[in-house]
CSV table of C-alpha atoms and ligand atoms in Angstrom, one decimal:
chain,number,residue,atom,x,y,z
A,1,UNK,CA,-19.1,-71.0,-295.2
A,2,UNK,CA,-17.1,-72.3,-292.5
A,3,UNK,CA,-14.3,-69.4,-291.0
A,4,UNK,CA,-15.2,-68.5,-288.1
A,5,UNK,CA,-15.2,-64.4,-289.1
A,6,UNK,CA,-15.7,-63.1,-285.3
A,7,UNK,CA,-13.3,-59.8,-285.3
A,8,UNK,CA,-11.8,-60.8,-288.8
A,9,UNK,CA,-10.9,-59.0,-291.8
A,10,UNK,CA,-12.3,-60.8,-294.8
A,11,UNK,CA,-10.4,-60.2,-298.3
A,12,UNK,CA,-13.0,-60.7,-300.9
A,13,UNK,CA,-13.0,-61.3,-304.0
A,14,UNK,CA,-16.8,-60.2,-305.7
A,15,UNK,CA,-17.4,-59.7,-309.0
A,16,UNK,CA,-19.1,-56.6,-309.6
A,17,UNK,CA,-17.9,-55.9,-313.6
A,18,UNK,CA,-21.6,-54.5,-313.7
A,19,UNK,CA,-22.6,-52.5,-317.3
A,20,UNK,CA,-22.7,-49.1,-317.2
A,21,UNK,CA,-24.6,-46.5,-318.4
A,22,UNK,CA,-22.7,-43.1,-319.9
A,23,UNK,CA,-23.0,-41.4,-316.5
A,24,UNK,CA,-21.8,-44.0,-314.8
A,25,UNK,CA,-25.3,-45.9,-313.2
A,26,UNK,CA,-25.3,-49.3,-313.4
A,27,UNK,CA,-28.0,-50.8,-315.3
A,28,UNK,CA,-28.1,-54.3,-314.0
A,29,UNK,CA,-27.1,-55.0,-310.6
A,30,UNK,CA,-27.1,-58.6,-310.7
A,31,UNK,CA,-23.6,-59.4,-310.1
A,32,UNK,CA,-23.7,-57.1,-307.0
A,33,UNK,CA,-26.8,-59.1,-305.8
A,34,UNK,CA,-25.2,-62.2,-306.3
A,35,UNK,CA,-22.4,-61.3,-303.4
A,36,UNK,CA,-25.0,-60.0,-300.8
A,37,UNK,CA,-25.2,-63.1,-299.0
A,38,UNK,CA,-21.9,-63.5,-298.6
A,39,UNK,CA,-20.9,-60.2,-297.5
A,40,UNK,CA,-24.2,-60.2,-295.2
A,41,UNK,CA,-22.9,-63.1,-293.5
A,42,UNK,CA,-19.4,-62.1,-293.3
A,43,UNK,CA,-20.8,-58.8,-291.7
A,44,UNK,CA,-23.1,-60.7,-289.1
A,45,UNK,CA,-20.7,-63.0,-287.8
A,46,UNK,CA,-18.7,-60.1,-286.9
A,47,UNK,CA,-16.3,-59.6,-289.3
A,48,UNK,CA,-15.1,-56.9,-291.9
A,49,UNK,CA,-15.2,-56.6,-295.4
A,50,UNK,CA,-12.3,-55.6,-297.8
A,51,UNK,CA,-13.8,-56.0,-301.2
A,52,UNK,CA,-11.5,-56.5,-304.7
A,53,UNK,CA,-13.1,-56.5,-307.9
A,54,UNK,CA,-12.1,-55.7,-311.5
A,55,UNK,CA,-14.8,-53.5,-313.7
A,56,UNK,CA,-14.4,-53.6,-317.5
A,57,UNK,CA,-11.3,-54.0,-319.3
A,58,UNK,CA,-9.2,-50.5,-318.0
A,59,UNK,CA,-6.1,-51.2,-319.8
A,60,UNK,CA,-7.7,-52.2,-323.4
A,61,UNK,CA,-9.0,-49.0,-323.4
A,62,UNK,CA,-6.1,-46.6,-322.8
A,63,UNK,CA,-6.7,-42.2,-322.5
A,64,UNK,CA,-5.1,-40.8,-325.7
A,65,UNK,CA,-2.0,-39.9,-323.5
A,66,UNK,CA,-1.6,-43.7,-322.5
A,67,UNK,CA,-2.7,-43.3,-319.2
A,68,UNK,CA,-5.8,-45.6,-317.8
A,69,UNK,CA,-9.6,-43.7,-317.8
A,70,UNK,CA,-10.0,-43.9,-314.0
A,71,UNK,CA,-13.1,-41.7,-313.8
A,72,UNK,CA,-14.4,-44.3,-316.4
A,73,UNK,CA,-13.5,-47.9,-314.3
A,74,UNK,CA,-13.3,-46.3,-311.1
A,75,UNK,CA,-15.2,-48.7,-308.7
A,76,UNK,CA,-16.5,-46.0,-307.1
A,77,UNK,CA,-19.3,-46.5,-309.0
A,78,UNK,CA,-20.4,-49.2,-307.2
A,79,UNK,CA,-20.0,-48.0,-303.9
A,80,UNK,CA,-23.5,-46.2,-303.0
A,81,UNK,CA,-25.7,-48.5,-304.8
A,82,UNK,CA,-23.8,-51.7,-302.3
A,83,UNK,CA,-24.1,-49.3,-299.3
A,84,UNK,CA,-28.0,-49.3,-299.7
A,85,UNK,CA,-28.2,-52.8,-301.0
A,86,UNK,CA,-26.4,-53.9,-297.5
A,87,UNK,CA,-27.6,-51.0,-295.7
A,88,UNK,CA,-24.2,-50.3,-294.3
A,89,UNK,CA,-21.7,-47.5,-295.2
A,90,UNK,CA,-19.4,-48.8,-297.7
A,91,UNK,CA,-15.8,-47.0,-297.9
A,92,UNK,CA,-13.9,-46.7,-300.4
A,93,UNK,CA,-10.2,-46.8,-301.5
A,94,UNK,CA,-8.8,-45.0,-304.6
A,95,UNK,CA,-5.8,-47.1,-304.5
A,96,UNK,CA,-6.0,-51.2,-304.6
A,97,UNK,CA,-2.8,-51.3,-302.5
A,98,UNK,CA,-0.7,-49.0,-301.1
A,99,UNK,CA,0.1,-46.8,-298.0
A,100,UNK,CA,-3.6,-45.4,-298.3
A,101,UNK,CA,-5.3,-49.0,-298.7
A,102,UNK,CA,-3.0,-50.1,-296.0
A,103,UNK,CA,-4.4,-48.0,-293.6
A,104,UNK,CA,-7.9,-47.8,-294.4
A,105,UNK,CA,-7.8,-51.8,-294.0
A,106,UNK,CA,-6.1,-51.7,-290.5
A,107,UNK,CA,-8.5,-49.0,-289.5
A,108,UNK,CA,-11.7,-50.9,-290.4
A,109,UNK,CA,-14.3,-52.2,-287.7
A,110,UNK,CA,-16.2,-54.9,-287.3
A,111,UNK,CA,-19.4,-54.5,-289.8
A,112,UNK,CA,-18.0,-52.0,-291.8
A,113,UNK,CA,-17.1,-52.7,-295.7
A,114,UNK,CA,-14.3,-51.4,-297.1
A,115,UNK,CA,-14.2,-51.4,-302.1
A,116,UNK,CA,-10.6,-51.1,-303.0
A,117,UNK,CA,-9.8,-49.4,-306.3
A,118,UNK,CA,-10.2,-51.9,-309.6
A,119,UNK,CA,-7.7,-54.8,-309.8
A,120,UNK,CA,-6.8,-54.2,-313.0
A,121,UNK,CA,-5.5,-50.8,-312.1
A,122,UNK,CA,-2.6,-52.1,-311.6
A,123,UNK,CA,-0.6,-54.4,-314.3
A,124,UNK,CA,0.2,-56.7,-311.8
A,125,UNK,CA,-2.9,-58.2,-311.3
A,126,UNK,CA,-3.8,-59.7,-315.1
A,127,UNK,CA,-0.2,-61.2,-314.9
A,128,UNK,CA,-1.1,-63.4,-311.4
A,129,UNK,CA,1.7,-61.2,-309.9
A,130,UNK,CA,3.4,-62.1,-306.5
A,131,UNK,CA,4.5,-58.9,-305.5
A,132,UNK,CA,0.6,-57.8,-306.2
A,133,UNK,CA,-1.0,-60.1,-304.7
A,134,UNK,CA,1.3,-60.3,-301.5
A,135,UNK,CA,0.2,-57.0,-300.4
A,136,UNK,CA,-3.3,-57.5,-301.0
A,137,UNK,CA,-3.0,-60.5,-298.9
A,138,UNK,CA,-1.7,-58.2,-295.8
A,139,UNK,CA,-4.8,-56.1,-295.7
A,140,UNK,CA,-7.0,-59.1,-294.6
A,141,UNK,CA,-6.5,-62.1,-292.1
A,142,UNK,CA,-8.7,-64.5,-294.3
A,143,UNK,CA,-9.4,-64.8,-298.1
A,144,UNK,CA,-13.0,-65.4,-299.4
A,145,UNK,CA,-13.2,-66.1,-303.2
A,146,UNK,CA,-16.7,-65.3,-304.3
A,147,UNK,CA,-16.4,-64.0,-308.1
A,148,UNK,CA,-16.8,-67.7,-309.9
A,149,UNK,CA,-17.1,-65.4,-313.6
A,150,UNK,CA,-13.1,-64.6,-313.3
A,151,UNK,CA,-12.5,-68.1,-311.6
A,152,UNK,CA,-10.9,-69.1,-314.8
A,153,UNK,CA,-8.2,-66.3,-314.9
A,154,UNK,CA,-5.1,-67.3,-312.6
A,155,UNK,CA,-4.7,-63.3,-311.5
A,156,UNK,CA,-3.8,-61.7,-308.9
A,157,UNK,CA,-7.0,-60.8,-306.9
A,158,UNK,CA,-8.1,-64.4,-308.2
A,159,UNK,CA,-5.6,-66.9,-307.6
A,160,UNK,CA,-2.3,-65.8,-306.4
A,161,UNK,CA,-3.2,-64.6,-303.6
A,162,UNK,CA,-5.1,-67.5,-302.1
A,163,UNK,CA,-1.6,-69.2,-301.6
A,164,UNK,CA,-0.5,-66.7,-298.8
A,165,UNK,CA,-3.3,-68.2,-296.8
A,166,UNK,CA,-3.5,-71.5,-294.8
A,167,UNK,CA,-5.9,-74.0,-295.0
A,168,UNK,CA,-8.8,-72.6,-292.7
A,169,UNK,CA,-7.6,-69.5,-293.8
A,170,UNK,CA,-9.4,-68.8,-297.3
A,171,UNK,CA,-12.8,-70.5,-298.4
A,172,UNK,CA,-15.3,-69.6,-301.5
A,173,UNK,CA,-18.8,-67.7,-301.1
A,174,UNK,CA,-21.8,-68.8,-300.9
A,175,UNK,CA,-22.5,-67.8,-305.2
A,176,UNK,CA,-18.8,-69.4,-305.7
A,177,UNK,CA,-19.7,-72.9,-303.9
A,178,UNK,CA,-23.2,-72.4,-305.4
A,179,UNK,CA,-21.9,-72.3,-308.9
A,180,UNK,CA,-19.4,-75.4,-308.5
A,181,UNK,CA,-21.9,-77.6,-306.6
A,182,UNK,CA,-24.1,-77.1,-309.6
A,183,UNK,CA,-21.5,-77.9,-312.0
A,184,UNK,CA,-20.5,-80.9,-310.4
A,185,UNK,CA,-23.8,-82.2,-310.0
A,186,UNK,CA,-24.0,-82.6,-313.8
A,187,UNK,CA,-20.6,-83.6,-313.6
A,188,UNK,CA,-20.6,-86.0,-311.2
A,189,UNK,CA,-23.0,-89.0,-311.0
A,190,UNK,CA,-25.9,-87.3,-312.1
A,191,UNK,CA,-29.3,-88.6,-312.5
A,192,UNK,CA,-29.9,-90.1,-315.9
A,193,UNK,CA,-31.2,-90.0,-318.5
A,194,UNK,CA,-28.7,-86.4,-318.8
A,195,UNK,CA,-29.4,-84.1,-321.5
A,196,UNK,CA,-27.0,-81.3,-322.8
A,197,UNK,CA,-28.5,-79.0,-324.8
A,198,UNK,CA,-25.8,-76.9,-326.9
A,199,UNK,CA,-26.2,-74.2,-329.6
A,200,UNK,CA,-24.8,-71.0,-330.2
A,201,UNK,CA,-23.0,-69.4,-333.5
A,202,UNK,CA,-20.4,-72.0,-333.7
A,203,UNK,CA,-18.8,-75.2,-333.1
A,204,UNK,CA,-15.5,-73.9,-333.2
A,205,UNK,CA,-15.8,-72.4,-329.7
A,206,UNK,CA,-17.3,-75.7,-328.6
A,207,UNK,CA,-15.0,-78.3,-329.8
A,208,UNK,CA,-13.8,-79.5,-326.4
A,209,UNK,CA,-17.3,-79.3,-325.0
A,210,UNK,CA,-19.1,-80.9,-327.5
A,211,UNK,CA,-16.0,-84.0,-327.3
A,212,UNK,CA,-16.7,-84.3,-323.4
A,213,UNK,CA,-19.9,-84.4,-323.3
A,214,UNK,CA,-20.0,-87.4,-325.8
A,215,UNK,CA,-18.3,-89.0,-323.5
A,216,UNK,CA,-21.1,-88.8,-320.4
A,217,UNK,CA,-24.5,-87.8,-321.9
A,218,UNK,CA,-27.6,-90.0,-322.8
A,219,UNK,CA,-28.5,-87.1,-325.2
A,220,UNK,CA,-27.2,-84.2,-327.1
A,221,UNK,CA,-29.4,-81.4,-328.9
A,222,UNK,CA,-27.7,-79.3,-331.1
A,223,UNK,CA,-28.9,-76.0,-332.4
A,224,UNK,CA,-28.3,-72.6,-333.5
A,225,UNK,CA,-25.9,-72.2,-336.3
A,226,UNK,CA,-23.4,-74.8,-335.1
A,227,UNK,CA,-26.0,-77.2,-336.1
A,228,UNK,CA,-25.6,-76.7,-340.1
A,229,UNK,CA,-22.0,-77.2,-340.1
A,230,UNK,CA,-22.8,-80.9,-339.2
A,231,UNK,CA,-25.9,-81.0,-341.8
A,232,UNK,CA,-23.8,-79.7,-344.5
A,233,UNK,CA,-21.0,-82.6,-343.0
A,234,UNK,CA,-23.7,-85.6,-343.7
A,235,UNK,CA,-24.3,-83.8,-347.4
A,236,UNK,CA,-27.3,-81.7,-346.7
A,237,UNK,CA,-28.0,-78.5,-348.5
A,238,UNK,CA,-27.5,-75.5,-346.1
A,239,UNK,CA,-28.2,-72.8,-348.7
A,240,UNK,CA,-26.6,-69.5,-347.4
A,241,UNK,CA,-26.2,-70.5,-343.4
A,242,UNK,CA,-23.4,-70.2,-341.2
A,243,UNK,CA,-20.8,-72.8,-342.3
A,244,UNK,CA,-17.6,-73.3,-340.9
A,245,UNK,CA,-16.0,-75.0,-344.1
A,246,UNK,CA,-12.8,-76.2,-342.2
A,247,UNK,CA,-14.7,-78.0,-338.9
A,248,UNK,CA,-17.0,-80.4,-341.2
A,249,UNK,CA,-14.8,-83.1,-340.6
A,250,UNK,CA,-14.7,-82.6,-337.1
A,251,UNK,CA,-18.7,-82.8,-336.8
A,252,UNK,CA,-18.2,-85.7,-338.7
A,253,UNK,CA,-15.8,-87.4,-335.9
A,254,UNK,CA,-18.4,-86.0,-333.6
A,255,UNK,CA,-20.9,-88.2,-334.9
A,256,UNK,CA,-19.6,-91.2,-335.6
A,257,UNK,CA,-17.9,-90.8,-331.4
A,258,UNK,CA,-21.9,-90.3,-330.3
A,259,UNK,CA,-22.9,-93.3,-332.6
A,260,UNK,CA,-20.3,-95.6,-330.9
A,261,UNK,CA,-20.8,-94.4,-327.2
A,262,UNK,CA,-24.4,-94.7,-327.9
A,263,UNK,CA,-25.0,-91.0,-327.4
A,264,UNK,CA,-28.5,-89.9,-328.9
A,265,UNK,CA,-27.1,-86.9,-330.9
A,266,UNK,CA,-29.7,-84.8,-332.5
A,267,UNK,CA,-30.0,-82.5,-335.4
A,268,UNK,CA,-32.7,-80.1,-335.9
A,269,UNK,CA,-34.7,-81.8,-338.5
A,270,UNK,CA,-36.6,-79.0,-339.8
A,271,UNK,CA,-35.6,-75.1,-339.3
A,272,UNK,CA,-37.0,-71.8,-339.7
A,273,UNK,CA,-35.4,-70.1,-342.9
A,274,UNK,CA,-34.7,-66.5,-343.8
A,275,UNK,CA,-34.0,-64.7,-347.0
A,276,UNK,CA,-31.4,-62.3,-345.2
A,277,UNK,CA,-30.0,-61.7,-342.0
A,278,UNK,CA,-33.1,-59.6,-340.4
A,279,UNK,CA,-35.7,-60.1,-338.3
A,280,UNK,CA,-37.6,-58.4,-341.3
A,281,UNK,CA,-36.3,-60.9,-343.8
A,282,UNK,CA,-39.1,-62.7,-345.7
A,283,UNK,CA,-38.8,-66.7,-343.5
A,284,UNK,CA,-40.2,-69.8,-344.0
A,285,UNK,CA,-39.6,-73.6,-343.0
A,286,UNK,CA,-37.1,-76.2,-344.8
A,287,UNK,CA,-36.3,-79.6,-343.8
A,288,UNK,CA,-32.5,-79.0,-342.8
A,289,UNK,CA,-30.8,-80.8,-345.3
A,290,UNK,CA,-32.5,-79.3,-347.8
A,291,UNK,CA,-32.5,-75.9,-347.3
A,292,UNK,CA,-33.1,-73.8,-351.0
A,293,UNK,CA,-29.7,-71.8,-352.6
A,294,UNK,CA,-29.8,-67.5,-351.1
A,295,UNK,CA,-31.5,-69.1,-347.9
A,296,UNK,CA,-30.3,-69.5,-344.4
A,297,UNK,CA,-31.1,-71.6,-341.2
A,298,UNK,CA,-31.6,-68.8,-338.7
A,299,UNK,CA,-33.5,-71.0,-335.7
A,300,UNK,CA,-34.6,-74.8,-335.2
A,301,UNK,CA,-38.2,-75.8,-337.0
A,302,UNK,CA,-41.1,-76.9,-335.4
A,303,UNK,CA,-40.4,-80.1,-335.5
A,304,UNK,CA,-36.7,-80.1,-334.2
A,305,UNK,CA,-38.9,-77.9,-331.5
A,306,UNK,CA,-41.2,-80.6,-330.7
A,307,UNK,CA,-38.6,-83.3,-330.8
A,308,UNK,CA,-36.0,-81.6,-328.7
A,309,UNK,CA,-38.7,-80.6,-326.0
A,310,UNK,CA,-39.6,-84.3,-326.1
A,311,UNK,CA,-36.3,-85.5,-324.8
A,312,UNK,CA,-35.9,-83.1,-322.6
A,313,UNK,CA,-39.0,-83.9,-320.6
A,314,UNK,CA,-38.0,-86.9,-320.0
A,315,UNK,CA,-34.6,-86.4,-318.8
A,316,UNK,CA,-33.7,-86.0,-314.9
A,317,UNK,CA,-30.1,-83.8,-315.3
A,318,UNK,CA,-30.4,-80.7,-318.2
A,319,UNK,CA,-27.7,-78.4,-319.3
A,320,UNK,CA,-27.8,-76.3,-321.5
A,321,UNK,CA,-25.1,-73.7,-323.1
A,322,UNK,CA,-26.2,-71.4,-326.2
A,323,UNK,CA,-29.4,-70.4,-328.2
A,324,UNK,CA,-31.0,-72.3,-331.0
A,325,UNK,CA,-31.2,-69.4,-333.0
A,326,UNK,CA,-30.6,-66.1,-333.4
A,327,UNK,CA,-33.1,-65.4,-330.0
A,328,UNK,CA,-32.3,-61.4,-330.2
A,329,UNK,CA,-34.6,-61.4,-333.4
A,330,UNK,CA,-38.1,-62.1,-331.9
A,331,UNK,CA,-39.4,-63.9,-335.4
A,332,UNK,CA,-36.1,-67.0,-334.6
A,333,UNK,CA,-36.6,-67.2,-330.9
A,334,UNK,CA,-39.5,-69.8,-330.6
A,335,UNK,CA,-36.7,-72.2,-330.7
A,336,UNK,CA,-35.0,-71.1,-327.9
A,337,UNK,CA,-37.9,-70.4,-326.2
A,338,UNK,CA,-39.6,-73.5,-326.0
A,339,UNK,CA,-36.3,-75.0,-325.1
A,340,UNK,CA,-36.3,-72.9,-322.3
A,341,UNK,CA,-39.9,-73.7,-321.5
A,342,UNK,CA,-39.0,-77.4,-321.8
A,343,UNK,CA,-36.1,-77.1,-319.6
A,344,UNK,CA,-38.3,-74.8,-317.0
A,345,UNK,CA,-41.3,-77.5,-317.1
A,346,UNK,CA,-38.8,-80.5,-316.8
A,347,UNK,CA,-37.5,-78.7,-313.7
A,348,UNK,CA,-41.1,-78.3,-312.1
A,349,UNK,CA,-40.9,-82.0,-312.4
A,350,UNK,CA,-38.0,-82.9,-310.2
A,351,UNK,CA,-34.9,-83.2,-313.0
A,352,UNK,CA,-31.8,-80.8,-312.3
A,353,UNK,CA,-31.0,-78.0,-315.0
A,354,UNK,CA,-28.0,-76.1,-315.2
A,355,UNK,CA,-27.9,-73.0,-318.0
A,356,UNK,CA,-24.2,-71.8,-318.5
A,357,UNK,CA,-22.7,-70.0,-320.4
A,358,UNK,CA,-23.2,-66.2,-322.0
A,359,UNK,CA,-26.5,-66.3,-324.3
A,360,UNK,CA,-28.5,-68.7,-323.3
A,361,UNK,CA,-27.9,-67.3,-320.1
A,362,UNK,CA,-29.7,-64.0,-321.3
A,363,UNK,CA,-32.2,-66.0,-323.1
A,364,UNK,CA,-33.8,-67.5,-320.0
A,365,UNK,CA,-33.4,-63.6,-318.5
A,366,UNK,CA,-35.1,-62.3,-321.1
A,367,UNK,CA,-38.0,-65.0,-321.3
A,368,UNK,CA,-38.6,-64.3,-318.0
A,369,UNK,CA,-37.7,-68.1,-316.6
A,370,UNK,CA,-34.5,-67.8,-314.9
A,371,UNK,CA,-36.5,-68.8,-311.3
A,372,UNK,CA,-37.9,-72.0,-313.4
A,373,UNK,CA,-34.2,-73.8,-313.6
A,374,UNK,CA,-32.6,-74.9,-310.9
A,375,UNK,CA,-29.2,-73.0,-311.5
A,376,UNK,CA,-28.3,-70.1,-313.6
A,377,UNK,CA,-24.5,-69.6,-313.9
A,378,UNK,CA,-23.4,-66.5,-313.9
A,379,UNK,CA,-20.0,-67.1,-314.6
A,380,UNK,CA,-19.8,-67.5,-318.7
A,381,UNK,CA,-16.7,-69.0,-319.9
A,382,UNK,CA,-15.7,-69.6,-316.4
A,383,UNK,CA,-18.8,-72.0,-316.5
A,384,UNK,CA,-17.5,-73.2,-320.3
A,385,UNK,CA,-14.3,-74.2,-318.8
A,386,UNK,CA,-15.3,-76.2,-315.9
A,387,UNK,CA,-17.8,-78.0,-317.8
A,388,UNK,CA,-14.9,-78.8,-320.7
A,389,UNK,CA,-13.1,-80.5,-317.5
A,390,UNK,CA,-10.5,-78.0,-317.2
A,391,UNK,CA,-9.3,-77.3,-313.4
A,392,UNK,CA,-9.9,-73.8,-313.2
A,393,UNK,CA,-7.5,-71.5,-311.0
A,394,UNK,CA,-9.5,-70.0,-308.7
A,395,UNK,CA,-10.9,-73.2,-307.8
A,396,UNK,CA,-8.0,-74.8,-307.0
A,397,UNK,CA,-6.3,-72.2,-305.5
A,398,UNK,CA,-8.6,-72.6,-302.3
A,399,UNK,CA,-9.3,-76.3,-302.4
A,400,UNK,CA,-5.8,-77.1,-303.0
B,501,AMP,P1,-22.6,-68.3,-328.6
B,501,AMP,O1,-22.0,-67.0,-328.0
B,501,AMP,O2,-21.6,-69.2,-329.3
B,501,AMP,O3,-23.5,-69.0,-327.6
B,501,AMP,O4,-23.5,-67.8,-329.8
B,501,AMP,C1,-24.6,-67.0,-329.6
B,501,AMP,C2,-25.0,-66.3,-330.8
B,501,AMP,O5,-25.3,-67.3,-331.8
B,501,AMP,C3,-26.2,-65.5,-330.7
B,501,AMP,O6,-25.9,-64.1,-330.9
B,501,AMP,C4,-27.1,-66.0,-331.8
B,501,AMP,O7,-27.8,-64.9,-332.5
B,501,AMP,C5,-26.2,-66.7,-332.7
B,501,AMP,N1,-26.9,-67.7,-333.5
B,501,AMP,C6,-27.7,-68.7,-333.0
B,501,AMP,N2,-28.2,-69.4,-334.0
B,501,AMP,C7,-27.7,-68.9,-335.2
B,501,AMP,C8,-27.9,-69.2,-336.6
B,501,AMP,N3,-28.7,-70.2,-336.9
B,501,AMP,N4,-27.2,-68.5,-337.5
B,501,AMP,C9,-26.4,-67.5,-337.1
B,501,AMP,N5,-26.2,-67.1,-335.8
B,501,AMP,C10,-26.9,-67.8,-334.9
């Protein structure tokens, strides 16, 4: 971070939509972790902290009068939790701007931190507002974007505001620059051979990043059910799993792009089959293509396992976006798992790994080897989007 933040007021945008238990305690603080060091140095350097963030989805979810739940998506619930975190006393606002926020903003000190009320309070703030984001622009001198999971939405807090500051003026946190350099690392000359590794329910949510990709990778590894919509495309038998009818031809294009770009484009070759839908279900192993009539491809065989782990030890930049099977049933998550190994053991040996995007994401959480790759996003579709090539908002509404 560059500003110089000596007597400063510093507008920040965090991310702290943190789950929530029914009274109100937050059961993972990751995303409130994630902002420490830039608040920390914001706060050492001798400036002041006004904090924006939204938390859930306050307008989806109306009171029976109409009316938003604000004892429900108050970010008050954050507050004592970040005041021990930062070991500073965090105030709070019950209004995101206002005469109130107005004043508690002028009145703030150096080192203190001061949470404004959730963003999506107000209307404005989904809708990229001017007016909105004008006045949240008065409470601060400079504007620090650190929340790269909404860096996709072009909202108030998120975007529109950064244009009421001057270059020198506004800057990204240390998690924000963290999370681009990452992405452009793959993006960007990376060191080759480069593997993607993509899986997940379905292609359909991965057309435009399974198209790009084609067009830079050495290798692609699909899994998870994606995968059988292209095995039932080349005429395989994919008994009972999840098929999207109207994309076969699509996988088909896919394909026949990888062949002519030279793109190694794997299928799993062999996968683990279940009777029903159920971690419970009576499984077995089919090769892919062949995969018997009431059956269904629920994670990636031992062999696709073997295979996939082969080619990802020996590549030097990894990404990887969704599971290879349904990971939250512990008898189809070897797949995943010894993809994440792979990926983890790869990293140990000097390549670059990058897991984006939702699920896989929790996958590496949950297997206990998010410290093993060299960048865990934790901004989901935010993290889709840039990787699709798309120039997100909140990015370029600091760089210019
Ligand atoms: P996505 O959000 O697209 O990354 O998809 C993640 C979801 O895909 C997870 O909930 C997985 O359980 C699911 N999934 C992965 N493999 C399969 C499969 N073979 N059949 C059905 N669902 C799957």
């Amino acid at each position: 971070m560059q500003i110089d933040y000596q007597g400063k007021k510093a507008l920040v945008r965090v991310d702290f939509n943190v789950p929530l238990d029914s009274n109100f305690n937050i059961t993972d603080d990751t995303r409130i972790r994630g902002a420490l060091p830039t608040l920390r140095h914001i706060l050492d350097k001798g400036g002041a902290a006004i904090l924006m963030s939204h938390l859930g989805r306050p307008t989806r979810k109306l009171l029976p009068d109409g009316s938003i739940d604000k004892e429900k998506f108050t970010l008050h619930h954050v507050v004592n939790h970040l005041s021990e975190l930062l070991s500073v006393k965090v105030k709070f606002c019950d209004e995101l701007v206002g005469d109130k926020a107005r004043k508690m903003a002028e009145e703030l000190q150096p080192g203190e931190v001061l949470v404004l009320e959730n963003t999506r309070f107000e209307p404005g703030e989904t809708k990229g507002d001017e007016t909105l984001a004008k006045q949240l622009a008065e409470l601060g001198d400079v504007y620090v974007n650190d929340a790269f999971g909404t860096a996709h939405r072009a909202h108030a807090s998120t975007t529109t505001v950064a244009q009421f500051f001057g270059k020198g003026e506004k800057e990204f946190g240390f998690l924000m620059d963290a999370e681009v350099k990452a992405a452009q690392k793959v993006l960007n000359n990376p060191q080759r051979p480069l593997t993607a590794i993509i899986g997940g329910a379905k292609v359909s949510d991965k057309i435009l990043l399974l198209e790009r990709l084609i067009d830079f990778v050495n290798n692609l590894l699909i899994g998870g059910g994606m995968a059988y919509t292209f095995l039932k495309a080349q005429g395989g038998n994919v008994g009972n799993s999840l098929v999207e009818e109207d994309k076969q031809e699509l996988a088909l294009r896919l394909l026949e792009k990888a062949k002519k770009q030279g793109v190694q484009l794997l299928l799993p070759e062999d996968s683990v089959i279940a009777d029903k839908f159920d971690n419970a279900a009576r499984k077995d192993t089919a090769n892919s293509l062949a995969i018997p009539d009431g059956w269904m491809g629920l994670d990636i065989g031992e062999k696709a396992r073997k295979a996939y782990a082969e080619v990802i030890r020996n590549s030097k930049t990894i990404l990887w976006n969704g599971p290879m099977g349904v990971f939250e049933m512990e008898n189809f998550a070897n797949g995943t798992k010894s993809v994440a190994e792979a990926v983890a053991s790869a990293t140990q040996n000097g390549a670059f790994s990058l897991v984006g995007g939702g699920d896989s994401v929790a996958a590496v959480n949950q297997m206990g080897l998010a410290d093993e790759i060299s960048h865990v996003s934790t901004g989901g579709g935010a993290m889709l989007e840039f990787l699709e090539g798309k120039e997100l908002p909140g990015i370029k509404a600091i760089k210019g």
